[in-house]
Every structure is written in C-alpha cells, then in structure tokens.
Coordinates of N, CA, C and O in Angstrom, one line a residue:
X23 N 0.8 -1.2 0.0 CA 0.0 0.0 0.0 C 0.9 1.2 0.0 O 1.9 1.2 0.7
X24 N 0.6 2.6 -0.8 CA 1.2 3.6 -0.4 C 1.1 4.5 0.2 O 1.7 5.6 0.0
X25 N 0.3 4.0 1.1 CA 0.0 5.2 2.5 C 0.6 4.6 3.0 O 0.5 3.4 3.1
X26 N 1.4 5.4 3.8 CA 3.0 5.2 5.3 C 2.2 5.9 6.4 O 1.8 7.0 6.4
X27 N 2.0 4.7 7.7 CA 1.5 5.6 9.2 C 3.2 6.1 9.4 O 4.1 5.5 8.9
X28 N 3.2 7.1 10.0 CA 4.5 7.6 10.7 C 4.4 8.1 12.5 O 4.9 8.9 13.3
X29 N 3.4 7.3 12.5 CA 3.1 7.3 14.1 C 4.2 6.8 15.1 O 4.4 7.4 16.2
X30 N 4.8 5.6 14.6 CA 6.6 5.7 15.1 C 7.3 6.4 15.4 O 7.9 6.5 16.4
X31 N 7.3 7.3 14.3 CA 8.2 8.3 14.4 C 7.6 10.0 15.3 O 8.0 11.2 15.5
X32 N 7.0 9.6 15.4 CA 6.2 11.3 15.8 C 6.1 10.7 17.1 O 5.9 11.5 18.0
X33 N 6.1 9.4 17.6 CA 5.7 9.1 19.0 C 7.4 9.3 19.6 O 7.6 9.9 20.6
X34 N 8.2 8.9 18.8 CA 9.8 9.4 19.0 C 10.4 10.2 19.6 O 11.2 10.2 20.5
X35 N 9.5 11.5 18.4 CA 10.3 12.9 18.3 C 9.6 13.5 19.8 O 10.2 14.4 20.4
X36 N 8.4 12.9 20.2 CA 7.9 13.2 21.2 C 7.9 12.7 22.7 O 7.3 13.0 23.7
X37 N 8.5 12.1 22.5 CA 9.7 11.0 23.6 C 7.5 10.2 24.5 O 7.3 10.0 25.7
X38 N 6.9 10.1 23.6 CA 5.7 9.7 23.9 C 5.7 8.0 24.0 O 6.3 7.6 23.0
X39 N 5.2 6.8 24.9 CA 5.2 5.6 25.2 C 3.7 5.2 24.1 O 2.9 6.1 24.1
X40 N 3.4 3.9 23.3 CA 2.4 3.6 22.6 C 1.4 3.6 23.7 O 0.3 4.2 23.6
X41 N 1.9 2.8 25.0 CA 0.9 2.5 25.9 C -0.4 3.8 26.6 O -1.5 3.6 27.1
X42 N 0.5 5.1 26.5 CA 0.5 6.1 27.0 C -0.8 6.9 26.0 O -1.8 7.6 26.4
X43 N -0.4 6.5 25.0 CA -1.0 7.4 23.6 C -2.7 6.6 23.6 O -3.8 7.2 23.6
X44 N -2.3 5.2 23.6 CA -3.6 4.7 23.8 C -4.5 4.7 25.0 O -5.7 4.3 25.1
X45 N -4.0 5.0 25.6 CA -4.6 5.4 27.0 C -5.4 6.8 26.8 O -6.6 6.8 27.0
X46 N -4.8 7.5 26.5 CA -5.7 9.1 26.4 C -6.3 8.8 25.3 O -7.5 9.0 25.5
X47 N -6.2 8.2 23.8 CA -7.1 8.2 22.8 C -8.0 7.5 23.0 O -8.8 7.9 22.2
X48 N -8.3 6.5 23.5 CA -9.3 5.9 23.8 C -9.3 4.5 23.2 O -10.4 3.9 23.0
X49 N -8.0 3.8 22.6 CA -8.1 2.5 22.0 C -6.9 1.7 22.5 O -6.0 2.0 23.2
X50 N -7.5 0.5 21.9 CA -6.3 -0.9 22.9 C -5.3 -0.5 22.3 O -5.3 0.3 21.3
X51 N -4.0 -1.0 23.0 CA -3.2 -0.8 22.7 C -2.6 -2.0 21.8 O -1.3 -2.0 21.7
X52 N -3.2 -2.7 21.4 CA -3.0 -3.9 20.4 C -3.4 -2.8 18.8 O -2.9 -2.8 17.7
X53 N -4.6 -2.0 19.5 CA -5.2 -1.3 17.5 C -4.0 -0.1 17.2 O -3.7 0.4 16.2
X54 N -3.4 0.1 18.8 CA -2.4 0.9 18.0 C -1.3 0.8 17.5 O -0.7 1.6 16.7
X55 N -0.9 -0.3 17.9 CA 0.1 -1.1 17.6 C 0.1 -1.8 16.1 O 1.1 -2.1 15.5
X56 N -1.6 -2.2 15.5 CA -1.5 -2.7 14.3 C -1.6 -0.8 13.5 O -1.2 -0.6 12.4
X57 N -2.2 0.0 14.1 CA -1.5 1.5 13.3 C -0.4 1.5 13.0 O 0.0 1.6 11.8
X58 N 0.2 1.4 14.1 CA 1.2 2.0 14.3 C 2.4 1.4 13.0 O 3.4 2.0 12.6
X59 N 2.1 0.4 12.8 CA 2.7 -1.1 11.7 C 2.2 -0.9 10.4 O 2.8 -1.5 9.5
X60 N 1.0 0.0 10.1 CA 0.2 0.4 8.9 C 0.0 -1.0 8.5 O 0.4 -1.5 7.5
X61 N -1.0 -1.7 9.8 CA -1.7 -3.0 9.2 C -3.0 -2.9 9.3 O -3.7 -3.9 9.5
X62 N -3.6 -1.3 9.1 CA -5.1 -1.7 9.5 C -5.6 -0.8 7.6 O -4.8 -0.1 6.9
X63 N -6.8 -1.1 7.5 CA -7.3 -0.6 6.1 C -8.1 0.5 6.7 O -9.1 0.8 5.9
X64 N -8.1 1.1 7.7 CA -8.6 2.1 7.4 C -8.6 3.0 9.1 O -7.9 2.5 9.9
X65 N -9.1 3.9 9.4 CA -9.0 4.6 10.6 C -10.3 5.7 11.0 O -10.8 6.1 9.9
X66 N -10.8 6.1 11.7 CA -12.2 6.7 12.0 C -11.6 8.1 12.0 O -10.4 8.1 12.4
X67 N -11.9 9.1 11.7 CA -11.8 10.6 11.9 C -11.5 10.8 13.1 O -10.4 11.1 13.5
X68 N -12.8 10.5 14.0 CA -12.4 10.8 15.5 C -11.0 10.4 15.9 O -10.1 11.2 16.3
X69 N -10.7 8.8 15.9 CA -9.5 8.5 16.4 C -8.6 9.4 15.7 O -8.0 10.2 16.4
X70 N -8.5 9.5 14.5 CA -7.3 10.2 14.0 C -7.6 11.6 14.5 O -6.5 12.1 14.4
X71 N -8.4 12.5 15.0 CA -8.5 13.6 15.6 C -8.4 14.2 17.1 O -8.4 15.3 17.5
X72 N -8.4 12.7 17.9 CA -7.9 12.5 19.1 C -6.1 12.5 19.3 O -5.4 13.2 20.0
X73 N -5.6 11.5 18.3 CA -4.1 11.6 17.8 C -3.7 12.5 17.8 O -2.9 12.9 18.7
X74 N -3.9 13.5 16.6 CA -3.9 14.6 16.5 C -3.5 15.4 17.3 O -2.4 16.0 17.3
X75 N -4.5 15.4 18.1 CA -4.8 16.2 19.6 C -3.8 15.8 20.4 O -3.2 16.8 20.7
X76 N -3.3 14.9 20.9 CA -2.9 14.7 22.4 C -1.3 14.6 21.1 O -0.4 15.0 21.8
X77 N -1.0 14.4 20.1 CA 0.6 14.3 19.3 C 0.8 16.0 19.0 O 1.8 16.3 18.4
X78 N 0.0 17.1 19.4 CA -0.3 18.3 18.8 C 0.4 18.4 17.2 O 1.3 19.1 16.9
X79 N -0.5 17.5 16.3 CA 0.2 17.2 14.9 C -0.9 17.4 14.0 O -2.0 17.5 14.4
X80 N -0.7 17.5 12.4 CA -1.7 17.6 11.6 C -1.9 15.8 11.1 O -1.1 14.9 11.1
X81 N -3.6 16.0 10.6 CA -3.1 14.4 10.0 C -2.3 13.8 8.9 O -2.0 12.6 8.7
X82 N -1.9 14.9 8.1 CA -0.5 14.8 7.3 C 0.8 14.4 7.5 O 1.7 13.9 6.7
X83 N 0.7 14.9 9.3 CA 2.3 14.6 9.7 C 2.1 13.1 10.2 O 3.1 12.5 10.7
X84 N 1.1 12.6 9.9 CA 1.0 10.6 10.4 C 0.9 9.8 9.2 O 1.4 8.7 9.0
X85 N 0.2 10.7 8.0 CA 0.6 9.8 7.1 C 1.1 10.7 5.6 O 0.9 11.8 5.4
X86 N 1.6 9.9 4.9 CA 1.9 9.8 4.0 C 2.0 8.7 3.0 O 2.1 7.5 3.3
X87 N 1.9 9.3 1.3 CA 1.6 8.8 0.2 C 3.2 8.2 -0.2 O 4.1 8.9 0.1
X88 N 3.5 7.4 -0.6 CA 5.0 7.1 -1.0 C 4.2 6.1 -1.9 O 3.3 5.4 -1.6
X89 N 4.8 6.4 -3.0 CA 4.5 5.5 -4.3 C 5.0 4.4 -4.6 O 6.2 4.5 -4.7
X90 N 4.6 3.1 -4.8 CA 5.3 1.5 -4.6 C 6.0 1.4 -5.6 O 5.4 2.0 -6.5
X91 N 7.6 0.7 -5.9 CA 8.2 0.9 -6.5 C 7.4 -0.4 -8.1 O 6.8 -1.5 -8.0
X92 N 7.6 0.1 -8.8 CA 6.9 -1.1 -10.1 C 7.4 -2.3 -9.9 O 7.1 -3.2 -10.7

C-alpha cells in the first residue's frame, strides 16, 4: 500500500510511550500497535482527531503517500 502511518516516528520525536497514547485516545493498545505497523485498512476521523490532539500534529504529519516501486 502507499499510504506510510509515521506514528513511530512522531511518538519518538515526542519521547511519547504507545501505551501512553492509547490510554488518552481511547483504544487498545494492540489497535495501535497494528496503526502503528500500517496494518489496518482504514481509521475513523475521530480516532485520527484524538491523535492529533494529544501528538499536537496535523493528519499529514501521520501519514503519507510514497509510491510502490513497479
């Protein structure tokens, strides 16, 4: 797929724990962990606007388009 979660890396730069993040957004810490892996096919507004919120980030800065190589 060529949508990249970059939720790794933004949890990094924000010296932020997965367990931590799912705690305030309101999901297991197993659904963020398949986020976090870009193994899920899709994501709800809210959750991604909760993220958002507590990462103080745009939803741009979680994902990105990278084009699969042919």
């Amino acid at each position: 797929m060529a949508i990249r979660v970059r939720l790794a890396v933004l949890l990094a730069e924000r010296d932020m724990k997965s367990k931590d993040l799912a705690r305030q957004v309101g999901i297991t810490e197993a659904n963020l962990s398949l986020l976090k892996q870009g193994k899920v096919k899709g994501i709800r507004f809210e959750t991604l606007e909760r993220i958002c919120r507590h990462l103080d980030c745009q939803p741009g800065d979680l994902l990105r388009y990278e084009e699969d190589p042919p």
